[in-house]
Amino acid sequence: MGPRAHPREGYTDNVVDLMVGKLSRLPAPTQEALQQLACLGNSADPTSLALVSGTPEERVHADLLEAVRLELIERHDGAYRFVHDRVQEAAYALIPEPSRAGEHLRIGRLLVAHTPKDEREEVIFEIVNQLNRGVALISSPDEREQLAELNLIAGKRAKDATAYASALTHLTAGRALLPEDCWGRCAALTFELEVHRASASS
């Protein structure tokens, strides 16, 4: 006999399933807007939602109106946020699993393209969290190297904030992106990732 699921886990899965059913009865544009919000996280501002959905902000507000009315999400400090983690999980579950990595990669690339270089550090965690979830689809060596550099920035910021577990995650992800000949191709980047990774894990 296999291990029994924890009753609470089963209950949690059930709640998400019920919520998926509820969300799937919403108008298609509202479902799509909720999926974009779920990809971005628990909350996002209308500007980011407009960017990732490729629609004007007015359209974002219109598409999310029904979800606000049903109290699935709320406006808080100008941003939209899910009222509960289970609602976010259900909205994310509406995205077919094979499409999720591609969606995160698309969003990450948009964030990189629309964030000036000197402002990237401010939103570095949002950028790398998206791109790292789509990393399996990145085949270009140049793009992989760029993502390794972004992970280095995120790792250093996390380390400066004494968030060592987060720092180690980003620095390890960055190192894994580099090619086998990294000491020849990008020695300085490889060295920095290795040094910071060693100090974050000690």
PDB file of C-alpha atoms in Angstrom:
ATOM      1  CA  MET A   1       0.000   0.000   0.000  1.00  0.00           C
ATOM      2  CA  GLY A   2       1.421   3.409  -0.971  1.00  0.00           C
ATOM      3  CA  PRO A   3       1.766   6.319   1.428  1.00  0.00           C
ATOM      4  CA  ARG A   4      -1.489   8.076   2.174  1.00  0.00           C
ATOM      5  CA  ALA A   5      -1.784  11.719   1.210  1.00  0.00           C
ATOM      6  CA  HIS A   6      -1.936  14.057   4.129  1.00  0.00           C
ATOM      7  CA  PRO A   7      -5.644  14.920   4.582  1.00  0.00           C
ATOM      8  CA  ARG A   8      -4.816  18.619   4.497  1.00  0.00           C
ATOM      9  CA  GLU A   9      -2.975  18.224   1.175  1.00  0.00           C
ATOM     10  CA  GLY A  10      -5.970  16.454  -0.342  1.00  0.00           C
ATOM     11  CA  TYR A  11      -8.230  19.198   0.920  1.00  0.00           C
ATOM     12  CA  THR A  12      -5.925  21.844  -0.547  1.00  0.00           C
ATOM     13  CA  ASP A  13      -5.864  20.123  -3.966  1.00  0.00           C
ATOM     14  CA  ASN A  14      -9.645  19.925  -3.833  1.00  0.00           C
ATOM     15  CA  VAL A  15      -9.953  23.649  -3.175  1.00  0.00           C
ATOM     16  CA  VAL A  16      -7.707  24.423  -6.155  1.00  0.00           C
ATOM     17  CA  ASP A  17      -9.719  22.047  -8.385  1.00  0.00           C
ATOM     18  CA  LEU A  18     -12.964  23.741  -7.346  1.00  0.00           C
ATOM     19  CA  MET A  19     -11.422  27.156  -7.951  1.00  0.00           C
ATOM     20  CA  VAL A  20     -10.186  26.090 -11.421  1.00  0.00           C
ATOM     21  CA  GLY A  21     -13.780  25.123 -12.232  1.00  0.00           C
ATOM     22  CA  LYS A  22     -14.995  28.517 -11.065  1.00  0.00           C
ATOM     23  CA  LEU A  23     -12.337  30.429 -13.040  1.00  0.00           C
ATOM     24  CA  SER A  24     -12.962  28.434 -16.210  1.00  0.00           C
ATOM     25  CA  ARG A  25     -16.509  29.816 -16.307  1.00  0.00           C
ATOM     26  CA  LEU A  26     -15.214  33.395 -16.533  1.00  0.00           C
ATOM     27  CA  PRO A  27     -15.051  35.201 -19.911  1.00  0.00           C
ATOM     28  CA  ALA A  28     -11.963  34.166 -21.937  1.00  0.00           C
ATOM     29  CA  PRO A  29     -10.262  37.624 -21.737  1.00  0.00           C
ATOM     30  CA  THR A  30     -10.640  37.586 -17.930  1.00  0.00           C
ATOM     31  CA  GLN A  31      -9.170  34.085 -17.734  1.00  0.00           C
ATOM     32  CA  GLU A  32      -6.215  35.155 -19.888  1.00  0.00           C
ATOM     33  CA  ALA A  33      -5.614  38.280 -17.778  1.00  0.00           C
ATOM     34  CA  LEU A  34      -5.670  36.158 -14.592  1.00  0.00           C
ATOM     35  CA  GLN A  35      -3.190  33.711 -16.151  1.00  0.00           C
ATOM     36  CA  GLN A  36      -0.805  36.594 -16.925  1.00  0.00           C
ATOM     37  CA  LEU A  37      -1.184  37.892 -13.365  1.00  0.00           C
ATOM     38  CA  ALA A  38      -0.508  34.394 -11.977  1.00  0.00           C
ATOM     39  CA  CYS A  39       2.685  34.127 -14.068  1.00  0.00           C
ATOM     40  CA  LEU A  40       3.902  37.453 -12.694  1.00  0.00           C
ATOM     41  CA  GLY A  41       3.228  36.365  -9.118  1.00  0.00           C
ATOM     42  CA  ASN A  42       0.794  37.167  -6.351  1.00  0.00           C
ATOM     43  CA  SER A  43       0.445  40.772  -7.505  1.00  0.00           C
ATOM     44  CA  ALA A  44       1.363  43.037 -10.411  1.00  0.00           C
ATOM     45  CA  ASP A  45       0.809  46.609 -11.475  1.00  0.00           C
ATOM     46  CA  PRO A  46      -1.356  47.415 -14.523  1.00  0.00           C
ATOM     47  CA  THR A  47       1.702  48.613 -16.502  1.00  0.00           C
ATOM     48  CA  SER A  48       3.392  45.203 -16.205  1.00  0.00           C
ATOM     49  CA  LEU A  49       0.149  43.412 -17.050  1.00  0.00           C
ATOM     50  CA  ALA A  50      -0.324  45.619 -20.113  1.00  0.00           C
ATOM     51  CA  LEU A  51       3.247  44.861 -21.213  1.00  0.00           C
ATOM     52  CA  VAL A  52       2.964  41.071 -20.909  1.00  0.00           C
ATOM     53  CA  SER A  53      -0.507  40.909 -22.433  1.00  0.00           C
ATOM     54  CA  GLY A  54       0.294  43.334 -25.255  1.00  0.00           C
ATOM     55  CA  THR A  55      -2.825  45.388 -24.563  1.00  0.00           C
ATOM     56  CA  PRO A  56      -3.461  48.947 -23.324  1.00  0.00           C
ATOM     57  CA  GLU A  57      -3.903  49.438 -19.564  1.00  0.00           C
ATOM     58  CA  GLU A  58      -7.582  50.355 -20.055  1.00  0.00           C
ATOM     59  CA  ARG A  59      -8.123  46.897 -21.556  1.00  0.00           C
ATOM     60  CA  VAL A  60      -6.352  45.263 -18.590  1.00  0.00           C
ATOM     61  CA  HIS A  61      -8.719  47.011 -16.176  1.00  0.00           C
ATOM     62  CA  ALA A  62     -11.742  46.001 -18.265  1.00  0.00           C
ATOM     63  CA  ASP A  63     -10.611  42.362 -18.511  1.00  0.00           C
ATOM     64  CA  LEU A  64     -10.048  42.097 -14.743  1.00  0.00           C
ATOM     65  CA  LEU A  65     -13.242  43.881 -13.708  1.00  0.00           C
ATOM     66  CA  GLU A  66     -15.280  40.673 -13.374  1.00  0.00           C
ATOM     67  CA  ALA A  67     -12.553  39.002 -11.279  1.00  0.00           C
ATOM     68  CA  VAL A  68     -12.551  42.026  -8.941  1.00  0.00           C
ATOM     69  CA  ARG A  69     -16.353  41.946  -8.752  1.00  0.00           C
ATOM     70  CA  LEU A  70     -16.242  38.259  -7.764  1.00  0.00           C
ATOM     71  CA  GLU A  71     -13.550  39.075  -5.160  1.00  0.00           C
ATOM     72  CA  LEU A  72     -10.971  36.747  -6.716  1.00  0.00           C
ATOM     73  CA  ILE A  73      -8.494  39.619  -6.932  1.00  0.00           C
ATOM     74  CA  GLU A  74      -8.364  43.109  -5.460  1.00  0.00           C
ATOM     75  CA  ARG A  75      -6.772  46.469  -6.215  1.00  0.00           C
ATOM     76  CA  HIS A  76      -4.250  47.462  -3.570  1.00  0.00           C
ATOM     77  CA  ASP A  77      -1.851  50.417  -3.830  1.00  0.00           C
ATOM     78  CA  GLY A  78      -2.541  50.587  -7.562  1.00  0.00           C
ATOM     79  CA  ALA A  79      -1.663  46.919  -8.177  1.00  0.00           C
ATOM     80  CA  TYR A  80      -3.890  43.901  -8.710  1.00  0.00           C
ATOM     81  CA  ARG A  81      -3.350  41.020  -6.316  1.00  0.00           C
ATOM     82  CA  PHE A  82      -4.925  37.636  -5.688  1.00  0.00           C
ATOM     83  CA  VAL A  83      -6.991  37.486  -2.510  1.00  0.00           C
ATOM     84  CA  HIS A  84      -5.550  34.034  -1.728  1.00  0.00           C
ATOM     85  CA  ASP A  85      -2.682  31.783  -2.854  1.00  0.00           C
ATOM     86  CA  ARG A  86      -5.205  29.131  -3.911  1.00  0.00           C
ATOM     87  CA  VAL A  87      -6.768  31.540  -6.421  1.00  0.00           C
ATOM     88  CA  GLN A  88      -3.325  32.238  -7.895  1.00  0.00           C
ATOM     89  CA  GLU A  89      -2.620  28.474  -8.098  1.00  0.00           C
ATOM     90  CA  ALA A  90      -5.935  27.915  -9.862  1.00  0.00           C
ATOM     91  CA  ALA A  91      -5.315  30.746 -12.350  1.00  0.00           C
ATOM     92  CA  TYR A  92      -1.853  29.302 -13.065  1.00  0.00           C
ATOM     93  CA  ALA A  93      -3.372  25.836 -13.475  1.00  0.00           C
ATOM     94  CA  LEU A  94      -5.490  27.194 -16.360  1.00  0.00           C
ATOM     95  CA  ILE A  95      -2.272  27.458 -18.410  1.00  0.00           C
ATOM     96  CA  PRO A  96      -1.577  24.080 -20.102  1.00  0.00           C
ATOM     97  CA  GLU A  97       1.568  22.638 -18.481  1.00  0.00           C
ATOM     98  CA  PRO A  98       3.568  22.338 -21.757  1.00  0.00           C
ATOM     99  CA  SER A  99       3.012  26.069 -22.380  1.00  0.00           C
ATOM    100  CA  ARG A 100       4.181  27.342 -18.983  1.00  0.00           C
ATOM    101  CA  ALA A 101       7.958  27.470 -19.590  1.00  0.00           C
ATOM    102  CA  GLY A 102       7.398  29.296 -22.890  1.00  0.00           C
ATOM    103  CA  GLU A 103       5.100  31.796 -21.201  1.00  0.00           C
ATOM    104  CA  HIS A 104       7.681  32.563 -18.492  1.00  0.00           C
ATOM    105  CA  LEU A 105      10.423  32.901 -21.115  1.00  0.00           C
ATOM    106  CA  ARG A 106       8.266  35.284 -23.185  1.00  0.00           C
ATOM    107  CA  ILE A 107       7.535  37.430 -20.102  1.00  0.00           C
ATOM    108  CA  GLY A 108      11.193  37.430 -19.013  1.00  0.00           C
ATOM    109  CA  ARG A 109      12.347  38.531 -22.462  1.00  0.00           C
ATOM    110  CA  LEU A 110       9.758  41.322 -22.490  1.00  0.00           C
ATOM    111  CA  LEU A 111      10.915  42.539 -19.072  1.00  0.00           C
ATOM    112  CA  VAL A 112      14.556  42.580 -20.236  1.00  0.00           C
ATOM    113  CA  ALA A 113      13.681  44.367 -23.487  1.00  0.00           C
ATOM    114  CA  HIS A 114      11.551  47.035 -21.792  1.00  0.00           C
ATOM    115  CA  THR A 115      13.731  47.712 -18.749  1.00  0.00           C
ATOM    116  CA  PRO A 116      16.624  50.156 -19.356  1.00  0.00           C
ATOM    117  CA  LYS A 117      19.980  48.589 -18.439  1.00  0.00           C
ATOM    118  CA  ASP A 118      20.587  51.007 -15.589  1.00  0.00           C
ATOM    119  CA  GLU A 119      17.200  50.103 -14.054  1.00  0.00           C
ATOM    120  CA  ARG A 120      17.446  46.301 -14.382  1.00  0.00           C
ATOM    121  CA  GLU A 121      18.954  45.812 -10.957  1.00  0.00           C
ATOM    122  CA  GLU A 122      15.787  47.224  -9.369  1.00  0.00           C
ATOM    123  CA  VAL A 123      13.635  44.490 -10.938  1.00  0.00           C
ATOM    124  CA  ILE A 124      16.344  41.822 -11.217  1.00  0.00           C
ATOM    125  CA  PHE A 125      14.474  39.190  -9.201  1.00  0.00           C
ATOM    126  CA  GLU A 126      11.321  39.550 -11.329  1.00  0.00           C
ATOM    127  CA  ILE A 127      13.416  39.180 -14.496  1.00  0.00           C
ATOM    128  CA  VAL A 128      15.486  36.151 -13.454  1.00  0.00           C
ATOM    129  CA  ASN A 129      12.547  34.369 -11.843  1.00  0.00           C
ATOM    130  CA  GLN A 130      10.742  34.477 -15.191  1.00  0.00           C
ATOM    131  CA  LEU A 131      13.743  33.571 -17.368  1.00  0.00           C
ATOM    132  CA  ASN A 132      14.942  30.785 -15.049  1.00  0.00           C
ATOM    133  CA  ARG A 133      11.527  29.111 -15.352  1.00  0.00           C
ATOM    134  CA  GLY A 134      11.907  29.099 -19.135  1.00  0.00           C
ATOM    135  CA  VAL A 135      15.604  28.213 -19.198  1.00  0.00           C
ATOM    136  CA  ALA A 136      15.080  24.801 -20.817  1.00  0.00           C
ATOM    137  CA  LEU A 137      13.929  26.614 -23.970  1.00  0.00           C
ATOM    138  CA  ILE A 138      16.982  28.903 -24.213  1.00  0.00           C
ATOM    139  CA  SER A 139      19.442  27.423 -26.702  1.00  0.00           C
ATOM    140  CA  SER A 140      21.396  30.523 -27.774  1.00  0.00           C
ATOM    141  CA  PRO A 141      24.817  30.604 -26.013  1.00  0.00           C
ATOM    142  CA  ASP A 142      24.706  34.424 -25.949  1.00  0.00           C
ATOM    143  CA  GLU A 143      21.284  34.496 -24.291  1.00  0.00           C
ATOM    144  CA  ARG A 144      22.361  31.819 -21.791  1.00  0.00           C
ATOM    145  CA  GLU A 145      25.433  33.899 -20.937  1.00  0.00           C
ATOM    146  CA  GLN A 146      23.284  37.022 -20.536  1.00  0.00           C
ATOM    147  CA  LEU A 147      20.977  35.121 -18.163  1.00  0.00           C
ATOM    148  CA  ALA A 148      24.022  33.875 -16.211  1.00  0.00           C
ATOM    149  CA  GLU A 149      25.056  37.538 -15.769  1.00  0.00           C
ATOM    150  CA  LEU A 150      21.541  38.458 -14.604  1.00  0.00           C
ATOM    151  CA  ASN A 151      21.628  35.591 -12.097  1.00  0.00           C
ATOM    152  CA  LEU A 152      24.993  36.882 -10.866  1.00  0.00           C
ATOM    153  CA  ILE A 153      23.427  40.319 -10.240  1.00  0.00           C
ATOM    154  CA  ALA A 154      20.482  38.702  -8.432  1.00  0.00           C
ATOM    155  CA  GLY A 155      22.817  36.479  -6.414  1.00  0.00           C
ATOM    156  CA  LYS A 156      24.959  39.423  -5.317  1.00  0.00           C
ATOM    157  CA  ARG A 157      21.890  41.458  -4.327  1.00  0.00           C
ATOM    158  CA  ALA A 158      20.480  38.550  -2.332  1.00  0.00           C
ATOM    159  CA  LYS A 159      23.855  38.004  -0.645  1.00  0.00           C
ATOM    160  CA  ASP A 160      24.072  41.704   0.265  1.00  0.00           C
ATOM    161  CA  ALA A 161      20.647  41.325   1.905  1.00  0.00           C
ATOM    162  CA  THR A 162      21.974  38.228   3.771  1.00  0.00           C
ATOM    163  CA  ALA A 163      19.438  36.050   1.934  1.00  0.00           C
ATOM    164  CA  TYR A 164      22.055  33.340   1.424  1.00  0.00           C
ATOM    165  CA  ALA A 165      19.710  30.537   0.295  1.00  0.00           C
ATOM    166  CA  SER A 166      18.280  32.786  -2.427  1.00  0.00           C
ATOM    167  CA  ALA A 167      21.786  33.962  -3.371  1.00  0.00           C
ATOM    168  CA  LEU A 168      22.991  30.384  -3.712  1.00  0.00           C
ATOM    169  CA  THR A 169      19.985  29.460  -5.886  1.00  0.00           C
ATOM    170  CA  HIS A 170      20.684  32.309  -8.325  1.00  0.00           C
ATOM    171  CA  LEU A 171      24.462  31.834  -8.396  1.00  0.00           C
ATOM    172  CA  THR A 172      24.084  28.074  -8.962  1.00  0.00           C
ATOM    173  CA  ALA A 173      21.523  28.696 -11.723  1.00  0.00           C
ATOM    174  CA  GLY A 174      23.923  31.173 -13.320  1.00  0.00           C
ATOM    175  CA  ARG A 175      26.844  28.745 -13.213  1.00  0.00           C
ATOM    176  CA  ALA A 176      24.719  25.956 -14.728  1.00  0.00           C
ATOM    177  CA  LEU A 177      23.964  28.165 -17.733  1.00  0.00           C
ATOM    178  CA  LEU A 178      27.590  28.456 -18.790  1.00  0.00           C
ATOM    179  CA  PRO A 179      29.079  26.194 -21.477  1.00  0.00           C
ATOM    180  CA  GLU A 180      31.724  23.530 -20.839  1.00  0.00           C
ATOM    181  CA  ASP A 181      34.446  25.836 -22.173  1.00  0.00           C
ATOM    182  CA  CYS A 182      33.339  28.680 -19.874  1.00  0.00           C
ATOM    183  CA  TRP A 183      36.829  29.298 -18.470  1.00  0.00           C
ATOM    184  CA  GLY A 184      37.938  30.101 -22.007  1.00  0.00           C
ATOM    185  CA  ARG A 185      34.782  31.753 -23.323  1.00  0.00           C
ATOM    186  CA  CYS A 186      33.726  33.845 -20.294  1.00  0.00           C
ATOM    187  CA  ALA A 187      36.409  33.471 -17.624  1.00  0.00           C
ATOM    188  CA  ALA A 188      35.574  36.664 -15.667  1.00  0.00           C
ATOM    189  CA  LEU A 189      31.867  35.765 -15.376  1.00  0.00           C
ATOM    190  CA  THR A 190      32.700  32.175 -14.421  1.00  0.00           C
ATOM    191  CA  PHE A 191      35.156  33.368 -11.772  1.00  0.00           C
ATOM    192  CA  GLU A 192      32.638  35.810 -10.238  1.00  0.00           C
ATOM    193  CA  LEU A 193      29.900  33.192 -10.092  1.00  0.00           C
ATOM    194  CA  GLU A 194      32.255  30.680  -8.464  1.00  0.00           C
ATOM    195  CA  VAL A 195      33.626  33.154  -5.895  1.00  0.00           C
ATOM    196  CA  HIS A 196      30.205  34.444  -4.829  1.00  0.00           C
ATOM    197  CA  ARG A 197      28.758  30.932  -4.791  1.00  0.00           C
ATOM    198  CA  ALA A 198      31.550  29.746  -2.495  1.00  0.00           C
ATOM    199  CA  SER A 199      31.078  32.654  -0.081  1.00  0.00           C
ATOM    200  CA  ALA A 200      27.262  32.283  -0.062  1.00  0.00           C
ATOM    201  CA  SER A 201      27.511  28.600   0.827  1.00  0.00           C
ATOM    202  CA  SER A 202      30.149  28.975   3.562  1.00  0.00           C
TER     203      SER A 202
END
